[in-house]
Coordinates of C-alpha atoms in Angstrom, one line a residue:
X243 CA -22.6 77.0 172.7
X244 CA -25.2 74.5 171.3
X245 CA -27.9 76.2 173.2
X246 CA -27.1 79.5 171.6
X247 CA -26.9 77.9 168.2
X248 CA -30.3 76.3 168.8
X249 CA -31.8 79.7 169.7
X250 CA -30.6 81.3 166.4
X251 CA -31.9 78.6 164.2
X252 CA -35.2 78.6 166.2
X253 CA -35.8 82.2 165.3
X254 CA -35.1 81.7 161.5
X255 CA -38.5 80.2 160.6
X256 CA -40.2 83.1 162.4
X257 CA -38.4 85.6 160.3
X258 CA -39.1 83.6 157.2
X259 CA -42.8 83.4 158.1
X260 CA -43.0 87.1 158.6
X261 CA -41.3 87.7 155.3
X262 CA -43.7 85.4 153.6
X263 CA -46.6 87.0 155.3
X264 CA -45.5 90.5 154.0
X265 CA -45.1 89.1 150.5
X266 CA -48.6 87.5 150.7
X267 CA -50.0 90.8 151.9
X268 CA -48.4 92.7 149.0
X269 CA -49.8 90.1 146.6
X270 CA -53.2 90.5 148.0
X271 CA -53.0 94.2 147.6
X272 CA -51.9 93.7 144.0
X273 CA -54.8 91.3 143.4
X274 CA -57.2 93.9 144.8
X275 CA -55.7 96.6 142.5
X276 CA -56.0 94.2 139.5
X277 CA -59.6 93.4 140.4
X278 CA -60.4 97.1 140.6
X279 CA -58.7 97.8 137.3
X280 CA -60.5 94.8 135.8
X281 CA -63.9 96.2 136.9
X282 CA -63.0 99.5 135.4
X283 CA -62.1 97.8 132.1
X284 CA -65.3 95.9 132.1
X285 CA -67.2 99.1 132.6
X286 CA -65.3 100.8 129.7
X287 CA -65.9 97.7 127.6
X288 CA -69.6 98.0 128.2
X289 CA -69.6 101.7 127.3
X290 CA -67.6 100.9 124.1
X291 CA -70.0 98.2 123.1
X292 CA -72.9 100.5 123.5
X293 CA -71.2 103.2 121.4
X294 CA -70.2 100.6 118.8
X295 CA -73.8 99.6 118.5
X296 CA -74.9 103.2 118.0
X297 CA -72.1 103.8 115.5
X298 CA -72.9 100.7 113.6
X299 CA -76.5 101.7 113.2
X300 CA -75.5 105.2 112.0
X301 CA -72.9 103.6 109.6
X302 CA -75.5 101.3 108.1
X303 CA -77.9 104.2 107.7
X304 CA -75.2 106.4 105.9
X305 CA -73.9 103.6 103.8
X306 CA -75.6 104.7 100.4
X307 CA -74.3 108.3 100.7
X308 CA -70.8 107.1 101.5
X309 CA -71.0 104.8 98.6
X310 CA -71.9 107.6 96.2
X311 CA -69.1 109.8 97.7
X312 CA -66.7 107.0 97.3
X313 CA -67.7 106.6 93.6
X314 CA -67.2 110.3 93.0
X315 CA -63.8 110.1 94.7
X316 CA -62.8 107.2 92.6
X317 CA -63.8 109.0 89.4
X318 CA -61.9 112.1 90.5
X319 CA -58.9 110.0 91.3
X320 CA -59.0 108.5 87.8
X321 CA -59.1 111.9 86.3
X322 CA -56.2 113.0 88.4
X323 CA -54.2 110.0 87.4
X324 CA -55.0 110.7 83.7
X325 CA -53.9 114.3 84.2
X326 CA -50.8 113.1 86.0
X327 CA -49.9 110.8 83.1
X328 CA -50.4 113.7 80.6
X329 CA -48.3 116.0 82.8
X330 CA -45.6 113.5 83.0
X331 CA -45.6 113.1 79.2
X332 CA -45.5 116.9 78.7
X333 CA -42.7 117.2 81.3
X334 CA -40.7 114.5 79.5
X335 CA -41.1 116.3 76.2
X336 CA -40.2 119.6 77.8
X337 CA -37.2 118.1 79.5
X338 CA -36.1 116.6 76.2
X339 CA -36.4 119.9 74.4
X340 CA -34.5 121.7 77.2
X341 CA -31.7 119.1 77.0
X342 CA -31.5 119.6 73.2
X343 CA -31.3 123.3 73.6
X344 CA -28.7 122.9 76.3
X345 CA -26.7 120.7 74.1
X346 CA -27.0 123.2 71.3
X347 CA -26.0 126.1 73.6
X348 CA -23.0 124.1 74.9
X349 CA -22.0 123.4 71.3
X350 CA -22.2 127.1 70.5
X351 CA -20.3 128.1 73.6
X352 CA -17.5 125.5 72.8
X353 CA -17.4 126.8 69.2
X354 CA -17.1 130.4 70.4
X355 CA -14.4 129.5 73.0
X356 CA -12.5 127.6 70.4
X357 CA -12.8 130.6 68.0
X358 CA -11.7 133.0 70.6
X359 CA -8.7 130.8 71.5
X360 CA -7.9 130.5 67.8
X361 CA -8.0 134.3 67.2
X362 CA -6.3 135.4 70.3
X363 CA -6.5 135.6 74.0
X364 CA -9.3 137.3 76.0
X365 CA -7.2 140.4 76.9
X366 CA -6.8 141.2 73.2
X367 CA -10.6 141.1 72.8
X368 CA -11.0 143.4 75.8
X369 CA -8.5 145.9 74.3
X370 CA -10.4 145.8 71.0
X371 CA -13.7 146.4 72.8
X372 CA -12.2 149.4 74.6
X373 CA -10.9 150.9 71.4
X374 CA -14.4 150.4 69.8
X375 CA -16.0 152.1 72.8
X376 CA -13.7 155.1 72.5
X377 CA -14.4 155.3 68.8
X378 CA -18.1 155.1 69.5
X379 CA -17.8 158.0 72.0
X380 CA -15.9 160.1 69.4
X381 CA -18.5 159.3 66.8
X382 CA -21.3 160.2 69.2
X383 CA -19.6 163.6 69.9
X384 CA -19.1 164.2 66.2
X385 CA -22.7 163.2 65.5
X386 CA -23.9 165.7 68.2
X387 CA -21.9 168.5 66.6
X388 CA -23.2 167.6 63.1
X389 CA -26.7 167.5 64.5
X390 CA -26.4 171.0 66.0
X391 CA -24.9 172.2 62.7
X392 CA -27.8 170.6 60.8
X393 CA -30.3 172.4 63.1
X394 CA -28.7 175.7 62.5
X395 CA -28.6 175.2 58.7
X396 CA -32.2 173.9 58.6
X397 CA -33.4 176.9 60.7
X398 CA -31.5 179.3 58.4
X399 CA -33.2 177.7 55.4
X400 CA -36.6 178.0 57.0
X401 CA -35.9 181.6 57.9
X402 CA -34.8 182.4 54.4
X403 CA -38.0 181.0 53.2
X404 CA -39.8 183.0 55.9
X405 CA -41.0 182.4 59.4
X406 CA -44.4 183.2 58.1
X407 CA -45.1 181.5 54.8
X408 CA -48.2 181.8 52.7
X409 CA -49.2 179.2 50.2
X410 CA -52.3 179.3 47.9
X411 CA -54.3 176.3 46.8
X412 CA -56.8 176.5 44.0
X413 CA -59.7 174.0 44.4
X414 CA -60.5 171.9 41.4
X415 CA -63.7 172.9 39.5
X416 CA -66.7 170.9 40.9
X417 CA -69.2 169.3 38.6
X418 CA -72.0 171.5 37.4
X419 CA -74.5 169.7 39.6
X420 CA -72.4 170.3 42.7
X421 CA -72.0 174.0 42.2
X422 CA -74.7 176.5 43.2
X423 CA -76.3 178.2 40.2
X424 CA -74.6 181.4 39.0
X425 CA -77.3 184.1 38.6
X426 CA -75.1 186.0 36.1
X427 CA -73.5 183.4 34.0
X428 CA -75.0 180.1 32.8
X429 CA -71.7 178.9 31.3
X430 CA -70.2 175.6 32.4
X431 CA -67.9 175.4 35.4
X432 CA -64.9 175.0 33.2
X433 CA -65.6 178.2 31.2
X434 CA -66.4 180.0 34.5
X435 CA -63.0 179.6 36.1
X436 CA -61.5 182.9 37.1
X437 CA -58.5 181.9 39.3
X438 CA -55.5 180.4 37.5
X439 CA -52.1 179.2 38.7
X440 CA -49.7 181.0 36.3
X441 CA -46.7 179.2 37.8
X442 CA -45.6 177.8 41.2
X443 CA -45.6 181.3 42.8
X444 CA -48.3 183.3 40.9
X445 CA -52.1 183.4 40.9
X446 CA -54.0 185.3 38.3
X447 CA -57.6 186.3 38.8
X448 CA -59.3 187.4 35.6
X449 CA -63.1 188.0 35.5
X450 CA -65.4 190.1 33.3
X451 CA -69.1 190.0 34.2
X452 CA -72.0 192.2 32.8
X453 CA -72.6 195.1 35.1
X454 CA -69.3 194.7 37.0
X455 CA -65.9 196.1 36.6
X456 CA -63.4 193.8 34.9
X457 CA -61.0 192.1 37.3
X458 CA -57.4 191.4 36.3
X459 CA -55.2 191.0 39.4
X460 CA -52.0 189.0 40.1
X461 CA -51.0 187.7 43.5
X462 CA -47.6 186.2 44.5
X463 CA -47.0 183.6 47.2
X464 CA -44.2 181.3 48.3
X465 CA -46.0 178.4 46.7
X466 CA -49.1 178.1 44.5
X467 CA -50.9 174.7 44.0
X468 CA -52.9 174.3 40.9
X469 CA -56.2 172.3 40.7
X470 CA -54.3 169.3 39.4
X471 CA -51.8 169.1 42.3
X472 CA -52.8 166.6 45.0
X473 CA -52.4 166.3 48.7
X474 CA -48.9 164.9 48.5
X475 CA -47.6 168.0 46.8
X476 CA -49.0 170.1 49.6
X477 CA -47.5 167.9 52.3
X478 CA -44.1 167.9 50.7
X479 CA -43.8 171.6 51.7
X480 CA -45.0 170.8 55.3
X481 CA -42.3 168.2 56.1
X482 CA -39.5 170.7 56.8
X483 CA -41.7 172.3 59.4
X484 CA -42.0 169.0 61.2
X485 CA -38.2 168.8 61.4
X486 CA -38.2 172.3 62.9
X487 CA -40.8 171.0 65.5
X488 CA -38.4 168.2 66.6
X489 CA -35.6 170.8 66.8
X490 CA -37.7 172.7 69.4
X491 CA -39.5 175.3 67.4
X492 CA -43.3 175.8 67.7
X493 CA -45.1 175.3 64.4
X494 CA -48.5 176.4 63.2
X495 CA -50.3 175.4 60.0
X496 CA -53.7 176.9 59.2
X497 CA -56.1 176.7 56.3
X498 CA -57.9 179.9 55.4
X499 CA -60.6 180.5 52.8
X500 CA -64.3 180.8 52.0
X501 CA -66.9 178.1 52.7
X502 CA -66.5 175.2 50.3
X503 CA -63.0 176.2 49.1
X504 CA -61.4 173.0 50.3
X505 CA -59.9 173.9 53.7
X506 CA -61.1 170.8 55.5
X507 CA -60.2 168.6 52.6
X508 CA -56.7 170.0 52.7
X509 CA -56.3 169.6 56.5
X510 CA -58.2 166.3 57.1
X511 CA -58.9 164.7 53.7
X512 CA -62.2 163.6 52.3
X513 CA -65.3 163.2 54.4
X514 CA -66.4 160.6 55.2
X515 CA -62.9 159.2 55.8
X516 CA -61.8 155.9 54.2
X517 CA -60.9 157.2 50.7
X518 CA -57.7 156.5 48.8
X519 CA -54.4 157.1 50.5
X520 CA -53.5 159.8 48.0
X521 CA -56.4 162.0 49.3
X522 CA -55.3 161.9 52.9
X523 CA -55.1 165.4 54.5
X524 CA -52.3 167.2 56.2
X525 CA -53.2 166.2 59.7
X526 CA -53.0 162.4 59.3
X527 CA -50.0 162.8 57.1
X528 CA -48.3 165.0 59.7
X529 CA -49.1 162.4 62.4
X530 CA -47.5 159.6 60.5
X531 CA -44.4 161.6 59.6
X532 CA -44.0 162.9 63.2
X533 CA -44.0 159.4 64.7
X534 CA -41.7 158.2 61.9
X535 CA -39.2 160.9 62.7
X536 CA -39.5 160.1 66.4
X537 CA -38.8 156.4 65.7
X538 CA -35.5 157.3 64.0
X539 CA -34.0 158.5 67.3
X540 CA -34.9 156.0 70.0
X541 CA -32.5 157.7 72.4
X542 CA -35.0 160.4 72.9
X543 CA -38.6 159.5 73.7
X544 CA -40.6 162.7 74.2
X545 CA -44.2 162.4 75.5
X546 CA -46.7 163.3 72.7
X547 CA -49.9 164.8 73.9
X548 CA -52.9 165.9 71.9
X549 CA -55.7 168.5 72.6
X550 CA -58.6 169.4 70.3
X551 CA -60.6 172.6 70.8
X552 CA -63.0 174.6 68.6
X553 CA -63.8 178.3 68.7
X554 CA -67.6 178.5 68.2
X555 CA -69.5 181.8 68.4
X556 CA -66.4 183.4 70.0
X557 CA -66.3 180.7 72.8
X558 CA -63.6 178.1 73.2
X559 CA -64.8 174.5 73.7
X560 CA -62.6 171.5 74.8
X561 CA -63.7 168.7 72.5
X562 CA -61.8 166.0 74.4
X563 CA -63.1 166.8 77.9
X564 CA -65.3 164.3 79.7
X565 CA -68.6 166.2 79.9
X566 CA -70.0 165.7 83.4
X567 CA -72.8 168.2 82.8
X568 CA -75.2 166.5 80.3
X569 CA -77.6 169.4 80.1
X570 CA -75.0 171.6 78.4
X571 CA -73.4 171.1 75.0
X572 CA -69.8 171.3 76.0
X573 CA -67.1 172.6 78.4
X574 CA -66.1 176.2 77.8
X575 CA -62.5 177.2 78.3
X576 CA -60.6 180.5 78.6
X577 CA -57.2 181.6 77.3
X578 CA -54.7 182.4 80.1
X579 CA -51.2 183.7 80.2
X580 CA -48.6 181.4 81.8
X581 CA -45.6 182.4 83.9
X582 CA -43.5 182.2 80.8
X583 CA -45.7 184.8 79.1
X584 CA -47.3 182.3 76.6
X585 CA -50.9 181.8 75.9
X586 CA -52.6 178.6 76.9
X587 CA -56.2 177.3 77.3
X588 CA -56.9 176.3 80.9
X589 CA -58.0 173.9 82.0
X590 CA -57.3 171.9 78.9
X591 CA -57.6 168.1 78.3
X592 CA -54.2 166.9 77.0
X593 CA -54.2 163.1 76.3
X594 CA -51.0 161.2 75.7
X595 CA -50.7 159.1 72.5
X596 CA -48.1 156.6 71.3
X597 CA -48.9 156.3 67.6
X598 CA -50.4 158.1 64.7
X599 CA -53.4 155.9 64.9
X600 CA -54.1 156.9 68.5
X601 CA -53.6 160.6 67.6
X602 CA -56.1 160.4 64.7
X603 CA -58.6 158.5 66.9
X604 CA -58.7 161.5 69.3
X605 CA -58.9 163.9 66.4
X606 CA -61.8 161.9 65.0
X607 CA -63.5 162.0 68.4
X608 CA -63.2 165.7 68.5
X609 CA -64.5 166.1 64.9
X610 CA -67.7 164.2 65.7
X611 CA -68.5 166.9 68.2
X612 CA -67.6 169.9 66.0
X613 CA -70.4 172.3 65.2
X614 CA -71.7 171.8 61.6
X615 CA -74.7 173.0 59.6
X616 CA -75.9 172.7 56.1
X617 CA -76.1 176.0 54.1
X618 CA -76.9 176.9 50.5
X619 CA -73.2 177.1 49.8
X620 CA -72.0 173.9 51.5
X621 CA -74.0 170.8 52.6
X622 CA -71.7 170.2 55.6
X623 CA -70.4 173.6 56.5
X624 CA -68.1 173.8 59.6
X625 CA -69.4 176.5 61.9
X626 CA -66.4 176.7 64.1
X627 CA -62.6 177.1 64.0
X628 CA -60.9 173.7 64.8
X629 CA -57.5 173.8 66.5
X630 CA -55.6 170.5 67.0
X631 CA -52.5 170.9 69.2
X632 CA -49.7 168.3 69.3
X633 CA -47.4 168.9 72.2
X634 CA -43.9 167.3 72.6
X635 CA -42.6 167.1 76.2
X636 CA -39.2 165.6 77.0
X637 CA -37.7 165.5 80.5
X638 CA -34.0 166.1 80.7
X639 CA -32.0 164.2 83.3
X640 CA -29.2 165.7 85.5
X641 CA -26.5 164.8 83.0
X642 CA -28.4 166.6 80.2
X643 CA -29.7 163.4 78.4
X644 CA -33.4 163.0 78.0
X645 CA -35.2 160.7 80.3
X646 CA -37.5 157.9 79.1
X647 CA -41.2 158.7 78.6
X648 CA -42.9 159.0 81.9
X649 CA -46.2 157.2 82.6
X650 CA -49.4 159.3 82.4
X651 CA -50.7 160.8 85.5
X652 CA -53.8 159.4 87.1
X653 CA -57.1 160.5 85.5
X654 CA -58.6 163.7 86.8
X655 CA -62.1 164.7 86.1
X656 CA -62.3 168.2 84.6
X657 CA -64.2 170.7 86.6
X658 CA -67.7 171.6 85.4
X659 CA -67.9 175.2 84.2
X660 CA -70.3 177.7 85.6
X661 CA -73.9 177.4 84.2
X662 CA -74.5 179.2 80.9
X663 CA -77.1 178.8 78.2
X664 CA -76.2 176.3 75.5
X665 CA -74.9 177.6 72.2
X666 CA -77.4 177.6 69.4
X667 CA -76.8 175.1 66.6
X668 CA -74.2 172.9 68.4
X669 CA -74.6 169.2 68.6
X670 CA -75.1 167.7 72.1
X671 CA -72.0 166.2 73.7
X672 CA -72.5 162.4 73.7
X673 CA -70.8 160.5 76.6
X674 CA -67.5 159.0 75.6
X675 CA -65.3 156.4 77.1
X676 CA -62.2 157.7 78.8
X677 CA -59.1 157.6 76.7
X678 CA -55.7 156.4 77.8
X679 CA -54.6 159.6 79.4
X680 CA -55.7 162.3 81.7
X681 CA -56.8 165.8 81.5
X682 CA -53.6 167.7 81.8
X683 CA -52.5 171.1 82.8
X684 CA -52.3 173.9 80.2
X685 CA -49.6 173.4 77.6
X686 CA -47.2 175.8 79.4
X687 CA -48.3 175.1 82.9
X688 CA -45.7 175.8 85.5
X689 CA -46.8 172.7 87.4
X690 CA -44.8 170.6 84.9
X691 CA -41.6 169.0 86.4
X692 CA -38.4 171.0 86.1
X693 CA -36.2 170.0 83.2
X694 CA -38.9 169.4 80.7
X695 CA -38.8 171.2 77.4
X696 CA -41.7 171.5 74.9
X697 CA -42.6 172.3 71.3
X698 CA -46.1 172.6 69.9
X699 CA -47.6 171.8 66.6
X700 CA -50.9 173.6 66.0
X701 CA -53.1 172.5 63.0
X702 CA -55.9 174.9 62.4
X703 CA -58.9 174.4 60.1
X704 CA -60.6 177.8 60.1
X705 CA -64.3 178.1 59.5
X706 CA -65.1 179.5 56.1
X707 CA -66.0 183.1 55.5
X708 CA -69.3 183.5 53.7
X709 CA -71.8 186.0 52.5
X710 CA -75.2 185.7 54.2
X711 CA -77.0 186.5 50.9
X712 CA -75.2 183.8 49.1
X713 CA -75.5 181.1 51.9
X714 CA -79.1 181.9 52.7
X715 CA -78.2 181.9 56.4
X716 CA -81.1 182.7 58.7
X717 CA -81.6 182.5 62.5
X718 CA -78.9 180.5 64.2
X719 CA -76.9 180.0 61.0
X720 CA -76.8 183.8 60.5
X721 CA -75.6 184.3 64.0
X722 CA -72.8 181.7 63.4
X723 CA -71.8 183.4 60.2
X724 CA -71.6 186.7 61.9
X725 CA -69.2 185.4 64.6
X726 CA -67.1 183.6 61.9
X727 CA -66.7 186.7 59.8
X728 CA -65.9 188.8 62.8
X729 CA -63.2 186.4 64.0
X730 CA -61.6 186.2 60.6
X731 CA -61.7 190.0 60.3
X732 CA -59.9 190.2 63.7
X733 CA -57.3 187.8 62.3
X734 CA -56.8 190.1 59.3
X735 CA -56.5 193.1 61.7
X736 CA -53.8 191.3 63.7
X737 CA -51.8 190.5 60.6
X738 CA -52.2 194.1 59.4
X739 CA -51.0 195.5 62.7
X740 CA -48.0 193.1 62.6
X741 CA -47.2 194.0 59.0
X742 CA -47.4 197.8 59.9
X743 CA -45.2 197.1 63.1
X744 CA -47.7 198.9 65.3
X745 CA -47.1 199.1 69.0
X746 CA -50.5 197.6 69.8
X747 CA -51.7 194.4 68.1
X748 CA -55.4 193.6 68.8
X749 CA -55.0 190.0 69.8
X750 CA -57.9 190.2 72.3
X751 CA -60.5 191.3 69.8
X752 CA -61.3 187.7 69.2
X753 CA -60.9 184.4 71.1
X754 CA -59.4 183.0 67.9
X755 CA -56.6 185.5 67.7
X756 CA -56.0 185.4 71.5
X757 CA -55.7 181.6 71.2
X758 CA -53.2 181.8 68.3
X759 CA -51.3 184.8 69.7
X760 CA -48.0 182.8 70.1
X761 CA -48.2 181.4 66.6
X762 CA -49.0 184.8 65.0
X763 CA -46.7 187.1 66.9
X764 CA -44.3 184.8 68.7
X765 CA -41.4 182.7 67.4
X766 CA -43.4 179.9 65.8
X767 CA -43.0 178.9 62.2
X768 CA -46.4 179.8 60.6
X769 CA -47.7 178.4 57.4
X770 CA -51.0 179.8 56.0
X771 CA -52.6 177.9 53.2
X772 CA -55.1 180.1 51.4
X773 CA -57.8 178.0 49.7
X774 CA -59.8 179.6 46.9
X775 CA -62.5 178.5 44.5
X776 CA -61.8 179.0 40.8
X777 CA -65.5 179.6 39.9
X778 CA -66.8 182.9 38.6
X779 CA -69.5 183.3 41.1
X780 CA -67.0 183.2 44.0
X781 CA -64.7 185.9 42.6
X782 CA -65.5 188.4 45.4
X783 CA -64.6 185.8 48.1
X784 CA -61.6 184.7 46.1
X785 CA -60.2 188.2 46.0
X786 CA -60.8 188.7 49.7
X787 CA -59.0 185.5 50.5
X788 CA -56.0 186.3 48.3
X789 CA -55.9 189.8 49.8
X790 CA -55.7 188.2 53.2
X791 CA -52.8 186.1 52.1
X792 CA -51.0 189.1 50.6
X793 CA -51.3 190.9 53.9
X794 CA -50.0 187.9 55.8
X795 CA -46.9 187.8 53.5
X796 CA -46.0 191.3 54.6
X797 CA -45.5 190.3 58.3
X798 CA -41.9 190.0 59.4
X799 CA -41.1 188.8 62.8
X800 CA -37.9 189.2 64.7
X801 CA -38.5 187.1 67.8
X802 CA -37.7 183.7 66.2
X803 CA -34.5 184.5 64.5
X804 CA -32.2 181.5 65.0
X805 CA -33.4 180.8 68.5
X806 CA -35.4 177.7 69.1
X807 CA -37.3 177.0 72.3
X808 CA -34.8 175.6 74.8
X809 CA -34.5 171.8 74.8
X810 CA -32.1 169.1 75.7
X811 CA -29.9 167.3 73.1
X812 CA -31.7 164.9 70.8

């Protein structure tokens, strides 16, 4: 037993020795690893030292630049801090203001709530609002019925006065220096007056010259304006026609007479513009009144478009078209018949306007391009017929109420007409900036969206008839006078055919009558203002103009009796 115990304890040191040996071997392996890691670290340290030396050299070399950059950054930081302080101050002020407004709003809300609680509960207010809404609907229906009645009564009044009305305006006698010399009479202009306004409806022409038959003729018109009556008196008789325009009827107002009888002054006012408001012509007054009437009914917002054309030497020129062909004086247009059977110029530039000022700006742009020439009778004689057309377009929605004004379509460049020689005596078309609008389709183009209704106001300043011997016209001026007289003669022929109720009316004998066919023979309300000179030397032209007005009075049209152009409720 002792021997066995001695053997076990004898082997114990050996096991301990082997264990210690294994531990020592592991420690040696760990020491070898640490030595290897130490060598690697020394190698990396040496590399880092070398890199640090290179970086230090570079840092010392770039120190001035970094210093400057640092100064700039410090200055920028100071500015930012200053801006931040100002922003904080402004934010504090704004916050204080918002808090004050919030307190004020809360006070008002509390006062309103207390007032509502004092007068009754919320359901009572709702019931009252419902009753007011029903009353408003009843009043709206009644207003619509009264408006329709007013339209019918107004149209009956206009028809009783005549769908074609002829007024006469006698120009004031000009100073002796402004009148061409009278080869027969050397009397003053006052004593040479032969045309007199007997009353509001009668013109008397009385003249007795050596070698001529004595003239004593009386003409009757719906209205006669004496030399002392101003532009306001003339426009007072135009206002009812603008009401008919808003009711859906087409309206045409034209000035007829010899050169120098006051047509352009009646339609546009004095030239150059800028005179007293009392001398403003019919076109600017009509523009102001039209937009005033439109502003009275904000529920309907029709789109207002303007076109300006002239008939020069029996050719139609679009005065608002962007002229892409600089070598020609303008863009010629033609009169076409639409699907509805109406006459329209195509393609025509129709520009949308939103005020009377914009409308007159476009008219002024067209007037600057109108053909003019000085003659012995007039220093600034118009050599073309000017037609300004104002078109109202309103889109009706599905429930029958008008839709708001649509935005204008994108601009489209008008096509350049086929080459043709320039017209003699016309001013070259200067390039103009594009207006706020686009060249539109013809006034009655079927390309318009369905549901739109339209009415047109045509303002026509006719060129003056003249005698070549009196005006001294030669060359191009004589050719212009020939075309003017022929177109006015064609206009007289059309009125004569309408008065005689002939089956054939020669509208196509002139571009002027073809262009105005709807106004002359359609359902438009037509007002002709015959302008005459009171002077003795113009007695022949005065008689001719008054005779034209007398023939126009005889025309009776049946197409427009009580039936306006279809349109939605206003």
